[in-house]
Amino acid sequence: MDTDTVTCRPGCAACCIAASITSPIPGMPHGKPADVACVQLNPDLTCRLFGRPERPRVCGSLKPSLAMCGTDRLHALAHLAELERLTQPLSV
């Protein structure tokens, strides 16, 4: 068993806010930029599309881990923001 894998923290939704998504999402046909809450995020920070076929593949493939999620939501937001920064194409 992978000891680095964790379950999603209730009330976090860092991956639904900090991460960019380039594939279409219902209500966001061009995807979602980083640092923007997904339109499918409920007020209680749960996903309206969880478990549904309309949910983008990238969302289902993202697995929470200790490295990504840390001990609190702020760590998760900061970690995902740093990954976004590190994976941005270089400006020419």
Tab-separated table of C-alpha atoms in Angstrom:
chain	number	residue	atom	x	y	z
A	1	MET	CA	0.000	0.000	0.000
A	2	ASP	CA	1.245	3.500	-0.844
A	3	THR	CA	1.685	5.369	2.435
A	4	ASP	CA	1.959	8.679	0.621
A	5	THR	CA	-1.651	8.486	-0.613
A	6	VAL	CA	-4.277	10.232	1.496
A	7	THR	CA	-7.995	10.913	1.192
A	8	CYS	CA	-9.285	14.333	0.247
A	9	ARG	CA	-9.608	16.735	3.159
A	10	PRO	CA	-13.195	17.970	3.577
A	11	GLY	CA	-13.473	21.696	2.883
A	12	CYS	CA	-10.162	21.899	1.008
A	13	ALA	CA	-10.853	22.031	-2.760
A	14	ALA	CA	-7.326	23.315	-3.399
A	15	CYS	CA	-7.095	21.267	-6.596
A	16	CYS	CA	-10.407	22.791	-7.783
A	17	ILE	CA	-9.010	26.289	-7.324
A	18	ALA	CA	-5.205	26.387	-7.620
A	19	ALA	CA	-4.751	24.033	-10.569
A	20	SER	CA	-5.369	25.006	-14.171
A	21	ILE	CA	-7.438	22.683	-16.353
A	22	THR	CA	-7.075	22.899	-20.118
A	23	SER	CA	-9.905	20.530	-21.031
A	24	PRO	CA	-13.530	21.686	-21.219
A	25	ILE	CA	-15.633	21.623	-18.064
A	26	PRO	CA	-19.420	22.041	-18.134
A	27	GLY	CA	-19.852	25.793	-17.684
A	28	MET	CA	-16.185	26.447	-18.573
A	29	PRO	CA	-15.839	25.349	-22.210
A	30	HIS	CA	-12.238	26.575	-22.468
A	31	GLY	CA	-11.087	25.017	-19.211
A	32	LYS	CA	-10.098	26.825	-16.055
A	33	PRO	CA	-7.113	29.043	-15.321
A	34	ALA	CA	-5.047	28.584	-12.187
A	35	ASP	CA	-6.279	30.422	-9.080
A	36	VAL	CA	-9.877	30.466	-10.322
A	37	ALA	CA	-12.520	28.344	-8.626
A	38	CYS	CA	-14.164	25.814	-10.910
A	39	VAL	CA	-17.799	26.660	-11.656
A	40	GLN	CA	-18.677	23.115	-10.604
A	41	LEU	CA	-17.446	23.744	-7.051
A	42	ASN	CA	-20.292	23.789	-4.534
A	43	PRO	CA	-20.379	26.333	-1.663
A	44	ASP	CA	-19.369	23.509	0.709
A	45	LEU	CA	-16.266	22.961	-1.486
A	46	THR	CA	-17.415	19.677	-3.010
A	47	CYS	CA	-17.566	18.926	-6.725
A	48	ARG	CA	-20.902	18.776	-8.548
A	49	LEU	CA	-19.315	16.474	-11.149
A	50	PHE	CA	-17.587	14.009	-8.829
A	51	GLY	CA	-18.174	10.491	-10.142
A	52	ARG	CA	-19.950	11.735	-13.268
A	53	PRO	CA	-18.785	11.178	-16.852
A	54	GLU	CA	-18.699	14.956	-17.512
A	55	ARG	CA	-15.921	15.375	-14.954
A	56	PRO	CA	-12.637	16.156	-16.742
A	57	ARG	CA	-10.252	13.204	-16.896
A	58	VAL	CA	-7.493	15.249	-15.284
A	59	CYS	CA	-9.640	15.746	-12.178
A	60	GLY	CA	-10.155	12.028	-11.775
A	61	SER	CA	-6.479	11.298	-12.315
A	62	LEU	CA	-5.266	13.730	-9.650
A	63	LYS	CA	-4.635	11.702	-6.508
A	64	PRO	CA	-4.198	13.410	-3.139
A	65	SER	CA	-0.859	12.760	-1.469
A	66	LEU	CA	0.970	13.918	1.634
A	67	ALA	CA	3.395	15.908	-0.529
A	68	MET	CA	0.590	17.724	-2.334
A	69	CYS	CA	-1.927	18.125	0.476
A	70	GLY	CA	0.339	18.543	3.502
A	71	THR	CA	-1.330	19.096	6.833
A	72	ASP	CA	-3.790	21.800	5.817
A	73	ARG	CA	-5.557	23.553	2.962
A	74	LEU	CA	-3.040	26.419	2.842
A	75	HIS	CA	-0.208	23.957	2.216
A	76	ALA	CA	-2.195	22.335	-0.615
A	77	LEU	CA	-2.993	25.692	-2.224
A	78	ALA	CA	0.655	26.804	-2.006
A	79	HIS	CA	2.000	23.490	-3.307
A	80	LEU	CA	-0.339	23.435	-6.306
A	81	ALA	CA	0.384	27.106	-7.052
A	82	GLU	CA	4.105	26.295	-7.095
A	83	LEU	CA	3.532	23.349	-9.456
A	84	GLU	CA	1.580	25.682	-11.745
A	85	ARG	CA	4.436	28.178	-11.679
A	86	LEU	CA	7.046	25.504	-12.414
A	87	THR	CA	5.098	24.050	-15.340
A	88	GLN	CA	4.287	27.302	-17.132
A	89	PRO	CA	5.785	27.611	-20.616
A	90	LEU	CA	8.719	29.989	-20.852
A	91	SER	CA	7.871	33.394	-22.296
A	92	VAL	CA	9.792	34.349	-25.404
